GROMACS .gro file of C-alpha atoms in nm:
model
  499
    1MET     CA    1  -0.378  -0.761  -3.092
    2THR     CA    2  -0.003  -0.601  -3.165
    3ILE     CA    3   0.076  -0.502  -2.818
    4LEU     CA    4  -0.054  -0.638  -2.452
    5LEU     CA    5   0.009  -0.466  -2.151
    6SER     CA    6  -0.012  -0.711  -1.858
    7THR     CA    7   0.070  -0.755  -1.502
    8LEU     CA    8  -0.015  -0.962  -1.183
    9ASN     CA    9  -0.207  -0.786  -0.950
   10ALA     CA   10  -0.186  -0.875  -0.571
   11ARG     CA   11  -0.564  -0.893  -0.571
   12TYR     CA   12  -0.854  -0.855  -0.822
   13ALA     CA   13  -0.962  -0.535  -0.673
   14HIS     CA   14  -0.612  -0.382  -0.756
   15ALA     CA   15  -0.656  -0.232  -1.081
   16SER     CA   16  -0.339  -0.138  -1.246
   17LEU     CA   17  -0.304   0.244  -1.256
   18GLY     CA   18   0.060   0.201  -1.433
   19LEU     CA   19  -0.062  -0.001  -1.720
   20ARG     CA   20  -0.380   0.235  -1.767
   21TYR     CA   21  -0.099   0.505  -1.805
   22LEU     CA   22   0.089   0.325  -2.079
   23LEU     CA   23  -0.214   0.265  -2.272
   24ALA     CA   24  -0.337   0.618  -2.262
   25ASN     CA   25  -0.017   0.742  -2.393
   26MET     CA   26   0.045   0.493  -2.679
   27GLY     CA   27  -0.053   0.753  -2.922
   28GLU     CA   28  -0.091   0.597  -3.264
   29LEU     CA   29  -0.012   0.245  -3.137
   30GLN     CA   30  -0.335   0.267  -2.882
   31GLU     CA   31  -0.576   0.106  -3.116
   32GLN     CA   32  -0.339  -0.178  -3.142
   33THR     CA   33  -0.282  -0.205  -2.767
   34ALA     CA   34  -0.484  -0.399  -2.491
   35LEU     CA   35  -0.466  -0.461  -2.118
   36MET     CA   36  -0.474  -0.815  -1.977
   37GLU     CA   37  -0.454  -0.809  -1.583
   38PHE     CA   38  -0.398  -1.131  -1.387
   39VAL     CA   39  -0.388  -1.210  -1.009
   40ILE     CA   40  -0.096  -1.345  -0.836
   41GLY     CA   41  -0.147  -1.713  -0.765
   42ALA     CA   42  -0.288  -1.782  -1.124
   43LYS     CA   43  -0.135  -2.092  -1.301
   44THR     CA   44   0.170  -1.982  -1.515
   45THR     CA   45   0.036  -2.208  -1.805
   46GLU     CA   46  -0.300  -2.038  -1.820
   47VAL     CA   47  -0.138  -1.695  -1.796
   48VAL     CA   48   0.077  -1.781  -2.100
   49GLU     CA   49  -0.202  -1.936  -2.284
   50ARG     CA   50  -0.454  -1.636  -2.242
   51LEU     CA   51  -0.188  -1.395  -2.364
   52LEU     CA   52  -0.079  -1.594  -2.652
   53ALA     CA   53  -0.464  -1.642  -2.754
   54ARG     CA   54  -0.449  -1.268  -2.845
   55LYS     CA   55  -0.159  -1.341  -3.073
   56PRO     CA   56   0.060  -1.032  -2.967
   57ARG     CA   57   0.384  -0.922  -3.122
   58ILE     CA   58   0.497  -0.735  -2.812
   59VAL     CA   59   0.391  -0.803  -2.419
   60GLY     CA   60   0.466  -0.540  -2.173
   61PHE     CA   61   0.491  -0.656  -1.831
   62GLY     CA   62   0.453  -0.445  -1.502
   63VAL     CA   63   0.686  -0.574  -1.244
   64TYR     CA   64   0.663  -0.510  -0.886
   65ILE     CA   65   0.812  -0.667  -0.552
   66TRP     CA   66   0.499  -0.880  -0.518
   67ASN     CA   67   0.483  -1.019  -0.857
   68VAL     CA   68   0.840  -1.054  -0.978
   69GLU     CA   69   0.894  -1.424  -0.886
   70GLU     CA   70   0.558  -1.540  -1.065
   71THR     CA   71   0.627  -1.272  -1.349
   72THR     CA   72   0.965  -1.423  -1.396
   73ARG     CA   73   0.807  -1.778  -1.441
   74VAL     CA   74   0.542  -1.634  -1.689
   75VAL     CA   75   0.821  -1.469  -1.909
   76ALA     CA   76   1.049  -1.787  -1.891
   77MET     CA   77   0.778  -1.997  -2.030
   78LEU     CA   78   0.630  -1.742  -2.264
   79LYS     CA   79   0.992  -1.708  -2.434
   80ARG     CA   80   1.024  -2.091  -2.445
   81VAL     CA   81   0.688  -2.159  -2.624
   82ALA     CA   82   0.665  -1.841  -2.838
   83PRO     CA   83   1.012  -1.695  -2.866
   84GLU     CA   84   0.903  -1.457  -3.140
   85VAL     CA   85   0.724  -1.279  -2.909
   86THR     CA   86   0.899  -0.966  -2.781
   87VAL     CA   87   0.884  -0.924  -2.390
   88VAL     CA   88   0.939  -0.570  -2.263
   89LEU     CA   89   0.952  -0.511  -1.884
   90GLY     CA   90   0.882  -0.201  -1.671
   91GLY     CA   91   0.796  -0.113  -1.310
   92PRO     CA   92   0.991  -0.038  -0.983
   93GLU     CA   93   1.134  -0.388  -0.936
   94VAL     CA   94   1.307  -0.382  -1.261
   95SER     CA   95   1.426  -0.025  -1.257
   96TYR     CA   96   1.730  -0.082  -1.046
   97GLU     CA   97   1.989  -0.348  -1.041
   98THR     CA   98   1.893  -0.481  -1.353
   99ASP     CA   99   2.212  -0.673  -1.432
  100LYS     CA  100   2.157  -0.895  -1.129
  101GLN     CA  101   1.800  -1.007  -1.225
  102GLU     CA  102   1.690  -1.324  -1.401
  103ILE     CA  103   1.372  -1.181  -1.537
  104VAL     CA  104   1.557  -0.920  -1.727
  105ARG     CA  105   1.812  -1.162  -1.851
  106LEU     CA  106   1.491  -1.355  -1.993
  107ALA     CA  107   1.305  -1.060  -2.137
  108ASP     CA  108   1.425  -0.875  -2.465
  109TYR     CA  109   1.408  -0.516  -2.336
  110THR     CA  110   1.356  -0.328  -2.002
  111VAL     CA  111   1.248   0.017  -1.936
  112THR     CA  112   1.360   0.177  -1.623
  113GLY     CA  113   1.179   0.446  -1.444
  114TRP     CA  114   0.914   0.649  -1.620
  115GLY     CA  115   0.767   0.456  -1.901
  116ASP     CA  116   0.474   0.712  -2.023
  117VAL     CA  117   0.676   0.815  -2.344
  118SER     CA  118   0.958   0.579  -2.344
  119PHE     CA  119   0.758   0.260  -2.372
  120PRO     CA  120   0.558   0.374  -2.670
  121LYS     CA  121   0.862   0.498  -2.848
  122LEU     CA  122   1.028   0.145  -2.786
  123CYS     CA  123   0.741  -0.030  -2.910
  124GLY     CA  124   0.751   0.189  -3.234
  125GLU     CA  125   1.110   0.091  -3.283
  126ILE     CA  126   1.055  -0.273  -3.250
  127LEU     CA  127   0.742  -0.295  -3.495
  128HIS     CA  128   0.881  -0.049  -3.764
  129GLY     CA  129   1.265  -0.025  -3.696
  130PRO     CA  130   1.539   0.039  -3.663
  131LYS     CA  131   1.551  -0.237  -3.398
  132PRO     CA  132   1.661  -0.134  -3.074
  133ILE     CA  133   2.027  -0.242  -2.995
  134MET     CA  134   2.016  -0.183  -2.631
  135LYS     CA  135   1.848  -0.422  -2.372
  136VAL     CA  136   1.799  -0.165  -2.108
  137HIS     CA  137   1.649   0.196  -2.183
  138ALA     CA  138   1.631   0.437  -1.920
  139GLY     CA  139   1.266   0.602  -1.903
  140VAL     CA  140   1.248   0.966  -2.010
  141GLN     CA  141   1.048   1.183  -1.781
  142PRO     CA  142   0.833   1.409  -1.986
  143PRO     CA  143   0.682   1.742  -1.850
  144MET     CA  144   0.381   1.664  -1.652
  145ALA     CA  145   0.132   1.862  -1.908
  146ASP     CA  146   0.268   1.602  -2.178
  147ILE     CA  147   0.128   1.312  -1.985
  148ALA     CA  148  -0.220   1.191  -2.092
  149LEU     CA  149  -0.431   1.105  -1.802
  150PRO     CA  150  -0.545   0.745  -1.787
  151TYR     CA  151  -0.894   0.758  -1.591
  152SER     CA  152  -1.117   0.726  -1.883
  153LEU     CA  153  -0.957   0.363  -1.938
  154TYR     CA  154  -1.111   0.251  -1.587
  155SER     CA  155  -1.388   0.047  -1.735
  156ASP     CA  156  -1.751   0.004  -1.588
  157GLU     CA  157  -1.651  -0.326  -1.445
  158ASP     CA  158  -1.331  -0.158  -1.267
  159ILE     CA  159  -1.569   0.128  -1.128
  160ALA     CA  160  -1.815  -0.114  -1.005
  161HIS     CA  161  -1.598  -0.390  -0.832
  162ARG     CA  162  -1.240  -0.232  -0.797
  163THR     CA  163  -1.023   0.020  -0.625
  164ILE     CA  164  -0.990   0.320  -0.831
  165TYR     CA  165  -0.636   0.459  -0.791
  166VAL     CA  166  -0.573   0.804  -0.900
  167GLU     CA  167  -0.276   1.070  -0.833
  168ALA     CA  168  -0.253   1.440  -0.822
  169SER     CA  169   0.117   1.427  -0.813
  170ARG     CA  170   0.423   1.212  -0.855
  171GLY     CA  171   0.741   1.205  -0.658
  172CYS     CA  172   0.860   1.299  -0.316
  173PRO     CA  173   1.069   1.569  -0.185
  174PHE     CA  174   1.168   1.368   0.100
  175LYS     CA  175   1.495   1.134   0.125
  176CYS     CA  176   1.388   0.857   0.371
  177GLU     CA  177   1.649   0.570   0.258
  178PHE     CA  178   1.417   0.278   0.285
  179CYS     CA  179   1.161   0.431  -0.005
  180LEU     CA  180   1.225   0.416  -0.344
  181SER     CA  181   1.070   0.773  -0.345
  182SER     CA  182   1.391   0.895  -0.185
  183LEU     CA  183   1.559   0.882  -0.514
  184ASP     CA  184   1.306   1.158  -0.672
  185LYS     CA  185   1.439   1.513  -0.661
  186THR     CA  186   1.092   1.649  -0.570
  187ALA     CA  187   0.732   1.619  -0.626
  188TRP     CA  188   0.573   1.705  -0.968
  189PRO     CA  189   0.196   1.791  -0.955
  190PHE     CA  190  -0.054   1.743  -1.259
  191GLY     CA  191  -0.256   2.039  -1.338
  192ILE     CA  192  -0.505   2.070  -1.064
  193ASP     CA  193  -0.795   2.186  -1.314
  194GLY     CA  194  -0.755   1.872  -1.554
  195PHE     CA  195  -0.707   1.639  -1.281
  196LEU     CA  196  -1.033   1.738  -1.119
  197ALA     CA  197  -1.198   1.732  -1.442
  198GLU     CA  198  -1.099   1.370  -1.478
  199MET     CA  199  -1.214   1.302  -1.107
  200GLU     CA  200  -1.573   1.461  -1.197
  201GLY     CA  201  -1.562   1.207  -1.498
  202LEU     CA  202  -1.490   0.901  -1.254
  203TYR     CA  203  -1.779   1.038  -1.030
  204GLN     CA  204  -2.020   1.067  -1.295
  205ARG     CA  205  -1.957   0.721  -1.401
  206GLY     CA  206  -2.017   0.577  -1.061
  207ALA     CA  207  -1.693   0.593  -0.901
  208ARG     CA  208  -1.731   0.645  -0.500
  209LEU     CA  209  -1.396   0.492  -0.366
  210PHE     CA  210  -1.075   0.692  -0.463
  211LYS     CA  211  -0.740   0.589  -0.349
  212PHE     CA  212  -0.462   0.866  -0.391
  213VAL     CA  213  -0.121   0.729  -0.442
  214ASP     CA  214   0.048   1.045  -0.403
  215ARG     CA  215   0.349   1.030  -0.143
  216THR     CA  216   0.305   1.370   0.003
  217PHE     CA  217  -0.069   1.456  -0.071
  218ASN     CA  218  -0.064   1.743   0.189
  219LEU     CA  219   0.261   1.896   0.072
  220ASN     CA  220   0.078   2.175  -0.106
  221VAL     CA  221  -0.212   2.263   0.117
  222LYS     CA  222  -0.398   2.489  -0.133
  223THR     CA  223  -0.394   2.198  -0.376
  224SER     CA  224  -0.503   1.968  -0.112
  225GLN     CA  225  -0.773   2.182  -0.002
  226ARG     CA  226  -0.917   2.208  -0.374
  227ILE     CA  227  -0.921   1.834  -0.387
  228MET     CA  228  -1.077   1.785  -0.053
  229GLN     CA  229  -1.329   2.043  -0.130
  230PHE     CA  230  -1.428   1.843  -0.455
  231PHE     CA  231  -1.533   1.542  -0.227
  232LEU     CA  232  -1.698   1.770   0.021
  233ASP     CA  233  -1.917   1.930  -0.250
  234LYS     CA  234  -2.022   1.566  -0.362
  235ILE     CA  235  -2.111   1.490  -0.020
  236ALA     CA  236  -2.295   1.802   0.020
  237ALA     CA  237  -2.498   1.765  -0.307
  238ALA     CA  238  -2.572   1.373  -0.255
  239PRO     CA  239  -2.549   1.326   0.134
  240ASN     CA  240  -2.727   0.984   0.059
  241ASP     CA  241  -2.454   0.877  -0.208
  242PRO     CA  242  -2.158   0.898  -0.004
  243VAL     CA  243  -1.792   0.900  -0.127
  244TYR     CA  244  -1.463   0.755   0.014
  245ALA     CA  245  -1.122   0.905  -0.018
  246HIS     CA  246  -0.788   0.773   0.081
  247PHE     CA  247  -0.479   1.004   0.121
  248GLU     CA  248  -0.118   0.932   0.241
  249LEU     CA  249  -0.032   1.248   0.453
  250VAL     CA  250   0.289   1.388   0.582
  251PRO     CA  251   0.240   1.360   0.963
  252ASP     CA  252   0.399   1.689   1.076
  253HIS     CA  253   0.253   1.922   0.805
  254LEU     CA  254  -0.100   2.006   0.917
  255PRO     CA  255  -0.167   2.361   0.929
  256GLU     CA  256  -0.509   2.506   1.057
  257ALA     CA  257  -0.648   2.572   0.710
  258LEU     CA  258  -0.642   2.194   0.635
  259LYS     CA  259  -0.766   2.103   0.963
  260THR     CA  260  -1.070   2.308   0.919
  261THR     CA  261  -1.126   2.137   0.590
  262ILE     CA  262  -1.047   1.766   0.714
  263ALA     CA  263  -1.319   1.848   1.017
  264GLN     CA  264  -1.587   1.880   0.769
  265PHE     CA  265  -1.584   1.528   0.633
  266PRO     CA  266  -1.846   1.301   0.790
  267PRO     CA  267  -1.776   0.942   0.929
  268GLY     CA  268  -1.679   0.710   0.671
  269ALA     CA  269  -1.555   0.935   0.394
  270LEU     CA  270  -1.201   1.002   0.463
  271GLN     CA  271  -0.887   0.782   0.538
  272PHE     CA  272  -0.549   0.906   0.609
  273GLU     CA  273  -0.234   0.675   0.585
  274ILE     CA  274   0.027   0.837   0.800
  275GLY     CA  275   0.379   0.703   0.798
  276ILE     CA  276   0.576   0.761   1.136
  277GLN     CA  277   0.808   0.464   1.062
  278SER     CA  278   1.002   0.540   1.391
  279PHE     CA  279   0.995   0.795   1.684
  280ASN     CA  280   1.376   0.762   1.754
  281PRO     CA  281   1.548   1.058   1.633
  282GLU     CA  282   1.876   0.895   1.608
  283VAL     CA  283   1.732   0.627   1.373
  284GLN     CA  284   1.553   0.895   1.178
  285ALA     CA  285   1.878   1.080   1.122
  286LEU     CA  286   2.053   0.741   1.007
  287VAL     CA  287   1.779   0.692   0.743
  288SER     CA  288   1.761   1.051   0.636
  289ARG     CA  289   1.406   1.105   0.751
  290ARG     CA  290   1.303   1.466   0.850
  291GLN     CA  291   1.032   1.458   1.078
  292ASP     CA  292   0.918   1.668   1.406
  293ASN     CA  293   0.796   1.403   1.606
  294ALA     CA  294   0.607   1.627   1.854
  295LYS     CA  295   0.439   1.808   1.593
  296ALA     CA  296   0.373   1.452   1.403
  297ALA     CA  297   0.223   1.313   1.737
  298ASP     CA  298   0.000   1.632   1.817
  299ASN     CA  299  -0.126   1.612   1.453
  300ILE     CA  300  -0.236   1.231   1.505
  301ARG     CA  301  -0.384   1.301   1.831
  302TRP     CA  302  -0.585   1.599   1.689
  303LEU     CA  303  -0.719   1.394   1.394
  304HIS     CA  304  -0.826   1.137   1.646
  305GLU     CA  305  -0.999   1.370   1.869
  306HIS     CA  306  -1.144   1.629   1.622
  307SER     CA  307  -1.210   1.463   1.285
  308HIS     CA  308  -1.397   1.177   1.168
  309ALA     CA  309  -1.103   1.035   0.948
  310HIS     CA  310  -1.002   0.693   0.983
  311LEU     CA  311  -0.640   0.694   1.065
  312HIS     CA  312  -0.375   0.406   0.941
  313VAL     CA  313  -0.037   0.475   1.075
  314ASP     CA  314   0.285   0.296   0.975
  315LEU     CA  315   0.583   0.194   1.204
  316ILE     CA  316   0.884   0.005   1.058
  317ALA     CA  317   1.073  -0.247   1.266
  318GLY     CA  318   1.436  -0.357   1.180
  319LEU     CA  319   1.579  -0.005   1.081
  320PRO     CA  320   1.935   0.042   1.125
  321GLY     CA  321   2.019   0.142   1.503
  322GLU     CA  322   1.678   0.057   1.639
  323GLY     CA  323   1.643  -0.216   1.891
  324VAL     CA  324   1.325  -0.383   2.013
  325ASP     CA  325   1.319  -0.158   2.330
  326SER     CA  326   1.329   0.161   2.114
  327PHE     CA  327   1.054   0.035   1.868
  328ALA     CA  328   0.857  -0.085   2.162
  329ARG     CA  329   0.864   0.285   2.298
  330GLY     CA  330   0.748   0.419   1.982
  331PHE     CA  331   0.480   0.157   1.943
  332ASP     CA  332   0.326   0.240   2.299
  333HIS     CA  333   0.343   0.607   2.203
  334LEU     CA  334   0.158   0.555   1.892
  335VAL     CA  335  -0.095   0.344   2.057
  336SER     CA  336  -0.170   0.630   2.326
  337LEU     CA  337  -0.248   0.873   2.006
  338GLY     CA  338  -0.532   0.663   1.904
  339PRO     CA  339  -0.510   0.569   1.533
  340HIS     CA  340  -0.769   0.307   1.424
  341GLU     CA  341  -0.483   0.086   1.272
  342ILE     CA  342  -0.111   0.074   1.320
  343GLN     CA  343   0.060  -0.115   1.023
  344PHE     CA  344   0.334  -0.284   1.183
  345GLY     CA  345   0.605  -0.351   0.884
  346ILE     CA  346   0.922  -0.538   0.878
  347LEU     CA  347   1.183  -0.338   0.687
  348LYS     CA  348   1.240  -0.429   0.338
  349ARG     CA  349   1.534  -0.353   0.113
  350LEU     CA  350   1.376  -0.243  -0.220
  351ARG     CA  351   1.598  -0.242  -0.503
  352GLY     CA  352   1.793   0.103  -0.562
  353THR     CA  353   1.725   0.238  -0.216
  354PRO     CA  354   1.991   0.389  -0.010
  355ILE     CA  355   1.932   0.171   0.292
  356ILE     CA  356   2.192  -0.081   0.173
  357ARG     CA  357   2.469   0.164   0.287
  358HIS     CA  358   2.382   0.052   0.637
  359THR     CA  359   2.407  -0.332   0.573
  360GLU     CA  360   2.765  -0.386   0.707
  361PRO     CA  361   2.782  -0.108   0.980
  362TYR     CA  362   2.453  -0.220   1.150
  363GLY     CA  363   2.475  -0.577   1.070
  364MET     CA  364   2.184  -0.607   0.863
  365VAL     CA  365   2.092  -0.943   0.694
  366PHE     CA  366   1.819  -0.950   0.414
  367ASP     CA  367   1.609  -1.209   0.271
  368PRO     CA  368   1.781  -1.265  -0.092
  369TYR     CA  369   1.404  -1.335  -0.229
  370PRO     CA  370   1.105  -1.096  -0.253
  371PRO     CA  371   1.020  -0.918  -0.070
  372TYR     CA  372   1.364  -0.874   0.070
  373THR     CA  373   1.263  -0.830   0.437
  374VAL     CA  374   1.545  -0.775   0.695
  375LEU     CA  375   1.603  -1.121   0.868
  376ALA     CA  376   1.827  -0.976   1.146
  377THR     CA  377   2.035  -0.663   1.250
  378ASP     CA  378   2.296  -0.609   1.529
  379ARG     CA  379   2.023  -0.496   1.741
  380ILE     CA  380   1.756  -0.757   1.680
  381ASP     CA  381   1.859  -1.137   1.605
  382PHE     CA  382   1.690  -1.361   1.378
  383PRO     CA  383   1.460  -1.542   1.642
  384THR     CA  384   1.354  -1.211   1.768
  385MET     CA  385   1.286  -1.072   1.416
  386GLN     CA  386   1.066  -1.382   1.358
  387ARG     CA  387   0.870  -1.299   1.680
  388LEU     CA  388   0.817  -0.950   1.550
  389VAL     CA  389   0.685  -1.077   1.215
  390ARG     CA  390   0.432  -1.296   1.400
  391PHE     CA  391   0.338  -1.001   1.637
  392ALA     CA  392   0.263  -0.807   1.308
  393ARG     CA  393   0.046  -1.084   1.168
  394TYR     CA  394  -0.137  -1.121   1.500
  395TRP     CA  395  -0.189  -0.755   1.513
  396ASP     CA  396  -0.332  -0.736   1.186
  397LEU     CA  397  -0.593  -1.018   1.283
  398VAL     CA  398  -0.685  -0.895   1.629
  399ALA     CA  399  -0.630  -0.522   1.633
  400ASN     CA  400  -0.627  -0.385   1.277
  401SER     CA  401  -0.931  -0.585   1.190
  402GLY     CA  402  -1.178  -0.395   1.380
  403ARG     CA  403  -1.344  -0.708   1.511
  404PHE     CA  404  -1.213  -0.681   1.858
  405ALA     CA  405  -1.235  -0.304   1.935
  406HIS     CA  406  -1.312  -0.329   2.310
  407THR     CA  407  -1.112  -0.659   2.350
  408VAL     CA  408  -0.787  -0.508   2.248
  409LYS     CA  409  -0.793  -0.237   2.505
  410ALA     CA  410  -0.805  -0.501   2.769
  411LEU     CA  411  -0.526  -0.702   2.577
  412LEU     CA  412  -0.293  -0.404   2.565
  413GLY     CA  413  -0.328  -0.251   2.933
  414GLU     CA  414  -0.065  -0.010   3.035
  415THR     CA  415   0.227  -0.159   2.826
  416PRO     CA  416   0.086  -0.253   2.488
  417PHE     CA  417   0.359  -0.382   2.312
  418ALA     CA  418   0.495  -0.617   2.588
  419ASN     CA  419   0.137  -0.743   2.667
  420PHE     CA  420   0.070  -0.807   2.303
  421MET     CA  421   0.410  -0.947   2.247
  422ALA     CA  422   0.338  -1.181   2.530
  423PHE     CA  423  -0.003  -1.264   2.375
  424SER     CA  424   0.161  -1.314   2.037
  425ASP     CA  425   0.423  -1.573   2.169
  426TRP     CA  426   0.153  -1.748   2.334
  427MET     CA  427  -0.079  -1.752   2.039
  428TYR     CA  428   0.186  -1.919   1.838
  429THR     CA  429   0.275  -2.186   2.089
  430ARG     CA  430  -0.106  -2.288   2.068
  431THR     CA  431  -0.169  -2.279   1.689
  432ASP     CA  432   0.176  -2.298   1.523
  433ALA     CA  433   0.013  -2.094   1.268
  434THR     CA  434  -0.014  -1.724   1.166
  435HIS     CA  435  -0.260  -1.755   0.886
  436ARG     CA  436  -0.592  -1.960   0.826
  437ILE     CA  437  -0.702  -1.911   1.151
  438ALA     CA  438  -1.090  -1.891   1.170
  439LEU     CA  439  -1.258  -1.601   1.341
  440ASP     CA  440  -1.453  -1.825   1.574
  441ARG     CA  441  -1.112  -1.986   1.676
  442LEU     CA  442  -0.938  -1.680   1.704
  443ALA     CA  443  -1.205  -1.537   1.939
  444LYS     CA  444  -1.191  -1.830   2.160
  445LEU     CA  445  -0.817  -1.794   2.178
  446VAL     CA  446  -0.840  -1.423   2.285
  447GLN     CA  447  -1.081  -1.536   2.551
  448GLU     CA  448  -0.869  -1.800   2.673
  449TRP     CA  449  -0.569  -1.581   2.714
  450LEU     CA  450  -0.776  -1.295   2.894
  451GLN     CA  451  -0.872  -1.581   3.136
  452LEU     CA  452  -0.502  -1.672   3.176
  453LYS     CA  453  -0.426  -1.329   3.282
  454GLY     CA  454  -0.688  -1.330   3.532
  455MET     CA  455  -1.014  -1.227   3.394
  456SER     CA  456  -1.316  -1.431   3.475
  457GLU     CA  457  -1.477  -1.663   3.235
  458ASP     CA  458  -1.807  -1.452   3.227
  459ALA     CA  459  -1.612  -1.097   3.195
  460ALA     CA  460  -1.428  -1.218   2.913
  461LYS     CA  461  -1.714  -1.377   2.739
  462ALA     CA  462  -1.907  -1.051   2.791
  463LEU     CA  463  -1.619  -0.860   2.665
  464LEU     CA  464  -1.615  -1.036   2.340
  465ALA     CA  465  -1.988  -1.052   2.301
  466SER     CA  466  -1.960  -0.656   2.303
  467ASP     CA  467  -1.750  -0.649   2.005
  468TYR     CA  468  -1.789  -0.699   1.648
  469ALA     CA  469  -1.619  -1.034   1.623
  470GLY     CA  470  -1.788  -1.270   1.422
  471ASN     CA  471  -2.073  -1.021   1.315
  472VAL     CA  472  -2.033  -0.937   0.928
  473ASP     CA  473  -2.345  -0.711   0.944
  474LYS     CA  474  -2.372  -0.382   1.101
  475PRO     CA  475  -2.391  -0.395   1.518
  476ALA     CA  476  -2.758  -0.324   1.621
  477GLY     CA  477  -2.658  -0.010   1.812
  478GLN     CA  478  -2.523   0.164   1.510
  479SER     CA  479  -2.640   0.513   1.442
  480ALA     CA  480  -2.831   0.566   1.096
  481HIS     CA  481  -2.591   0.817   1.015
  482LYS     CA  482  -2.287   0.560   1.061
  483GLN     CA  483  -2.475   0.311   0.851
  484LYS     CA  484  -2.531   0.549   0.572
  485ALA     CA  485  -2.164   0.644   0.580
  486ALA     CA  486  -2.077   0.293   0.575
  487ALA     CA  487  -2.211   0.223   0.224
  488ALA     CA  488  -1.902   0.393   0.093
  489ALA     CA  489  -1.621   0.277   0.330
  490PRO     CA  490  -1.426  -0.048   0.279
  491GLU     CA  491  -1.559  -0.327   0.485
  492ARG     CA  492  -1.259  -0.311   0.753
  493GLN     CA  493  -1.300   0.046   0.797
  494VAL     CA  494  -1.672   0.016   0.848
  495ARG     CA  495  -1.575  -0.217   1.141
  496HIS     CA  496  -1.377   0.072   1.309
  497LEU     CA  497  -1.678   0.311   1.243
  498ALA     CA  498  -1.905   0.078   1.420
  499ALA     CA  499  -1.681   0.079   1.732
   0.00000   0.00000   0.00000
């Protein structure tokens, strides 16, 4: 095989959409090109051995924040044992600040930004000449209609066992400084008719879980409605063969027409990922985030009360100008709106993002190693930031997991952030760990905490027994309608559905 396209995915279930785009657009080189995906944690020697077994002349790596350290080791070993193989890098992690990166130094070439047409062109020059002189090549952004869509390249194995990532558009018109999409000028849609034809092809081949990676899915409401209607039609035609669609939603843009469409989806068919990040207007202004907080809150509340969508809402701790008290107020406000999950993230300094301009004025200290998490700011010192990191982990285990739906309400009380922070601090003193905590042990610790806070042993046991904790099957009281819907939804969402 002349050209290999490779990456280290975070999990096996995460099939690489980017590599499939490259393969779809290889033109006359496509027959000489193949995909080889790995998972982070794989042995470097085994990755290199498997790559070289295909006898490639070129290996292209997709480099991301989660795999850059391991990919650097792979590239270093590959160039040491097979220096004749040309290594080409691409992906968001190597698209900015390339002069500061060891992996770029080790590789032969790097394509920054869009690679759909630039990577195949570079490969042609490497193979047939004239040999490129420049090491770093700025990717050319072609017209959207010129990009071949990659969905036929999902294998039957992918469709049966992996998440199918799709995108109806690229880019984002917003300028939030912590996000790489802030560097885009706008959002660029793919032709809707061709896109839906590709979705039809995936559906006919058995795909039932579609994860849209569009940054602003509901920006163009007419397009959003056409896509949602595609899934509603599938549900109506085959109610016993449900689909599940995941979209990233702009929180303050939910007109009545879109609400009407959303309200038609049954349980277990729809998930929205909603980026709030902060409810503090001064912090929002600092990071160039435009958001109508009142409207965003009203929309989340409406989705909770009038739709069956699973709501996954994001907050970021450590933003410039935001201390713990401000974050806590935002967290408590968000809890009151009723989302199924709150993704509590810690700010990361992604390469190329404008957030770096706040480093000195706001005393921001970032980890120099991926994922470049903020370690301290002028408002949050290092020990406190570590407490927030642990809070986020325990929150994921207890609240977001869906296994303690009723118990969480008792844990949070009237002051959710303060109460869960106290629980988090106590958990750490009892376990000295945030990972590898067995579910049975976790449930016993939650019960112990409830008793420490004044609940009787019998009441605490009864509360935990009413929950989904430790039960991997569907609860006995779950309706037949919800059980049917659960067939398409991921396991974690099914737990929230059961509650």
